Short mmCIF file of C-alpha atoms in Angstrom, two decimals:
data_model
loop_
_atom_site.label_atom_id
_atom_site.label_comp_id
_atom_site.label_asym_id
_atom_site.label_seq_id
_atom_site.Cartn_x
_atom_site.Cartn_y
_atom_site.Cartn_z
CA ALA A 1 -37.57 -3.59 1.30
CA LEU A 2 -35.92 -5.92 3.59
CA PRO A 3 -35.12 -5.45 6.96
CA ARG A 4 -31.60 -3.87 7.76
CA PRO A 5 -29.53 -5.42 11.11
CA ASN A 6 -28.19 -3.97 13.29
CA ARG A 7 -24.96 -3.31 14.29
CA ALA A 8 -24.81 -6.12 16.82
CA GLU A 9 -26.34 -8.77 14.43
CA TRP A 10 -24.24 -7.56 11.78
CA LEU A 11 -21.05 -8.25 14.70
CA ARG A 12 -22.25 -11.66 15.03
CA ARG A 13 -22.75 -11.98 11.55
CA PHE A 14 -18.79 -11.29 10.58
CA ALA A 15 -17.60 -12.77 14.38
CA ARG A 16 -19.16 -16.19 13.18
CA ARG A 17 -17.07 -16.50 10.27
CA PRO A 18 -12.96 -17.74 11.25
CA GLY A 19 -11.18 -15.91 7.58
CA ALA A 20 -13.43 -12.48 8.41
CA VAL A 21 -11.65 -12.23 11.25
CA VAL A 22 -7.93 -13.10 10.00
CA ALA A 23 -8.49 -10.71 7.16
CA LEU A 24 -9.66 -8.10 9.32
CA ALA A 25 -6.99 -9.14 11.72
CA VAL A 26 -4.67 -9.29 9.33
CA LEU A 27 -5.54 -5.39 7.92
CA VAL A 28 -4.77 -4.01 10.81
CA VAL A 29 -2.35 -5.12 12.34
CA LEU A 30 -0.35 -4.07 7.73
CA ILE A 31 -1.22 -0.34 8.69
CA LEU A 32 0.02 -0.94 12.13
CA THR A 33 2.73 -1.32 10.45
CA ALA A 34 2.12 1.25 8.13
CA ALA A 35 2.35 3.70 10.31
CA LEU A 36 4.09 2.97 13.02
CA ALA A 37 7.33 2.21 10.53
CA PRO A 38 9.66 5.37 11.38
CA LEU A 39 9.89 3.67 15.01
CA ILE A 40 9.47 -0.55 14.72
CA ALA A 41 12.41 -0.34 11.56
CA PRO A 42 15.92 -0.13 11.97
CA GLN A 43 17.22 2.52 9.61
CA ASN A 44 15.31 4.83 7.10
CA PRO A 45 15.88 3.16 3.62
CA TYR A 46 15.68 6.67 1.72
CA ASP A 47 18.10 8.70 3.92
CA LEU A 48 21.12 8.35 2.23
CA ALA A 49 23.12 10.05 5.17
CA ALA A 50 22.23 6.90 7.36
CA LEU A 51 23.59 4.46 4.77
CA ASP A 52 26.97 2.74 5.19
CA ILE A 53 28.08 1.01 2.56
CA MET A 54 30.78 -1.27 4.56
CA ASP A 55 27.08 -3.08 5.19
CA ASN A 56 25.71 -4.25 1.86
CA MET A 57 25.31 -7.83 1.67
CA LEU A 58 25.27 -8.76 5.06
CA ALA A 59 23.28 -12.21 5.94
CA PRO A 60 20.34 -11.91 8.02
CA GLY A 61 21.06 -11.30 11.78
CA GLN A 62 24.47 -9.85 11.51
CA GLU A 63 24.49 -6.30 13.30
CA LEU A 64 24.94 -2.69 10.38
CA ALA A 65 26.92 -0.66 11.77
CA SER A 66 25.31 1.33 14.19
CA GLY A 67 24.97 -1.60 16.27
CA ARG A 68 21.83 -2.30 15.43
CA ILE A 69 20.58 -6.31 13.98
CA ALA A 70 19.71 -6.35 10.23
CA TRP A 71 17.20 -8.78 10.40
CA LEU A 72 16.66 -10.06 6.94
CA GLY A 73 20.08 -8.39 5.49
CA THR A 74 21.15 -6.17 4.56
CA ASP A 75 21.01 -5.10 -0.11
CA ASP A 76 23.81 -4.57 -2.22
CA GLN A 77 23.35 -0.55 -1.62
CA GLY A 78 23.66 -1.17 3.14
CA ARG A 79 20.40 -0.77 3.36
CA ASP A 80 17.96 -3.02 5.60
CA MET A 81 15.58 -5.68 3.75
CA LEU A 82 13.15 -5.17 7.31
CA SER A 83 13.30 -1.57 6.99
CA ALA A 84 12.70 -1.74 3.11
CA ILE A 85 9.73 -3.26 3.25
CA LEU A 86 7.86 -1.44 5.91
CA TYR A 87 9.17 1.33 4.45
CA GLY A 88 7.93 -0.38 1.07
CA LEU A 89 4.58 -1.13 2.98
CA ARG A 90 3.68 1.96 3.17
CA ILE A 91 3.80 2.81 0.33
CA SER A 92 1.85 -0.38 -1.16
CA LEU A 93 -0.99 0.60 0.91
CA GLY A 94 -0.55 4.18 -0.30
CA VAL A 95 -0.85 2.52 -3.55
CA ALA A 96 -3.87 0.06 -2.64
CA VAL A 97 -6.32 3.06 -0.76
CA ALA A 98 -5.62 5.30 -4.65
CA SER A 99 -6.00 2.10 -6.37
CA VAL A 100 -10.10 1.23 -4.23
CA ALA A 101 -11.14 5.21 -5.04
CA VAL A 102 -9.98 5.71 -8.11
CA GLY A 103 -12.21 2.15 -8.77
CA GLY A 104 -15.43 2.73 -6.44
CA ILE A 105 -15.12 6.77 -9.02
CA SER A 106 -15.17 5.46 -12.24
CA PRO A 107 -19.39 3.34 -11.64
CA SER A 108 -20.82 6.81 -10.17
CA VAL A 109 -18.25 9.08 -12.89
CA ALA A 110 -20.26 6.64 -15.85
CA ILE A 111 -23.53 6.92 -14.37
CA PHE A 112 -23.77 10.60 -14.07
CA SER A 113 -22.44 10.38 -18.35
CA GLY A 114 -25.44 8.15 -18.97
CA THR A 115 -27.65 10.73 -17.92
CA ALA A 116 -25.96 13.55 -18.46
CA SER A 117 -26.45 15.68 -21.85
CA ALA A 118 -24.11 14.11 -24.47
CA LEU A 119 -22.08 17.13 -24.20
CA THR A 120 -21.54 16.58 -20.61
CA ALA A 121 -20.67 13.11 -20.94
CA SER A 122 -17.79 13.48 -24.18
CA ALA A 123 -15.76 15.12 -21.72
CA LEU A 124 -16.17 12.90 -19.21
CA LEU A 125 -15.04 10.50 -21.89
CA VAL A 126 -12.40 12.58 -22.67
CA GLY A 127 -11.29 13.42 -19.55
CA TRP A 128 -11.27 9.93 -17.98
CA SER A 129 -9.55 8.59 -21.02
CA LEU A 130 -6.26 11.14 -20.22
CA LEU A 131 -6.28 10.65 -17.40
CA ALA A 132 -6.03 6.64 -17.89
CA GLY A 133 -3.41 7.93 -20.86
CA ILE A 134 -1.47 9.25 -18.09
CA LEU A 135 -1.58 6.05 -15.63
CA HIS A 136 -0.36 3.98 -18.20
CA LEU A 137 3.04 6.91 -19.32
CA VAL A 138 4.05 6.50 -15.46
CA ALA A 139 2.93 2.71 -15.00
CA ARG A 140 5.96 2.25 -18.16
CA ARG A 141 7.91 4.71 -17.02
CA LEU A 142 8.22 3.13 -13.44
CA LEU A 143 8.80 -0.12 -15.14
CA GLY A 144 10.82 1.66 -17.50
CA ALA A 145 12.75 1.94 -14.36
CA LEU A 146 12.74 -0.80 -13.16
CA ARG A 147 13.82 -2.65 -15.55
CA ALA A 148 17.37 -0.51 -16.42
#
């Protein structure tokens, strides 16, 4: 067996790779930004009561009716684009975590079904196929809603 490097050695190797350090820094900034979105964002784009239709299609840097600055402008419904991006980041990171979790579970299920009885393997195959079908239907429904 190969000897495992200790934590200090691993950190030294990691620190010597500028690409890895930059990627970690970007990931930390994205996670912090998503976590602090309610504090950073000028408005909650999902709070319909807080939106003002008179703020629609403002150019970047203009002032909202609430007195705040729309740094990236607003859309046709008066939502601040920076707020929409920050709140959307939260959703995107959640989907990414779920995708990685499913991607990590898939090989485990495949290995287990390969070593299990034929009945168990068939049940896992049907269950996994149903899950994939449901996810496909949800994706089609979302894409259809986006096209409309």
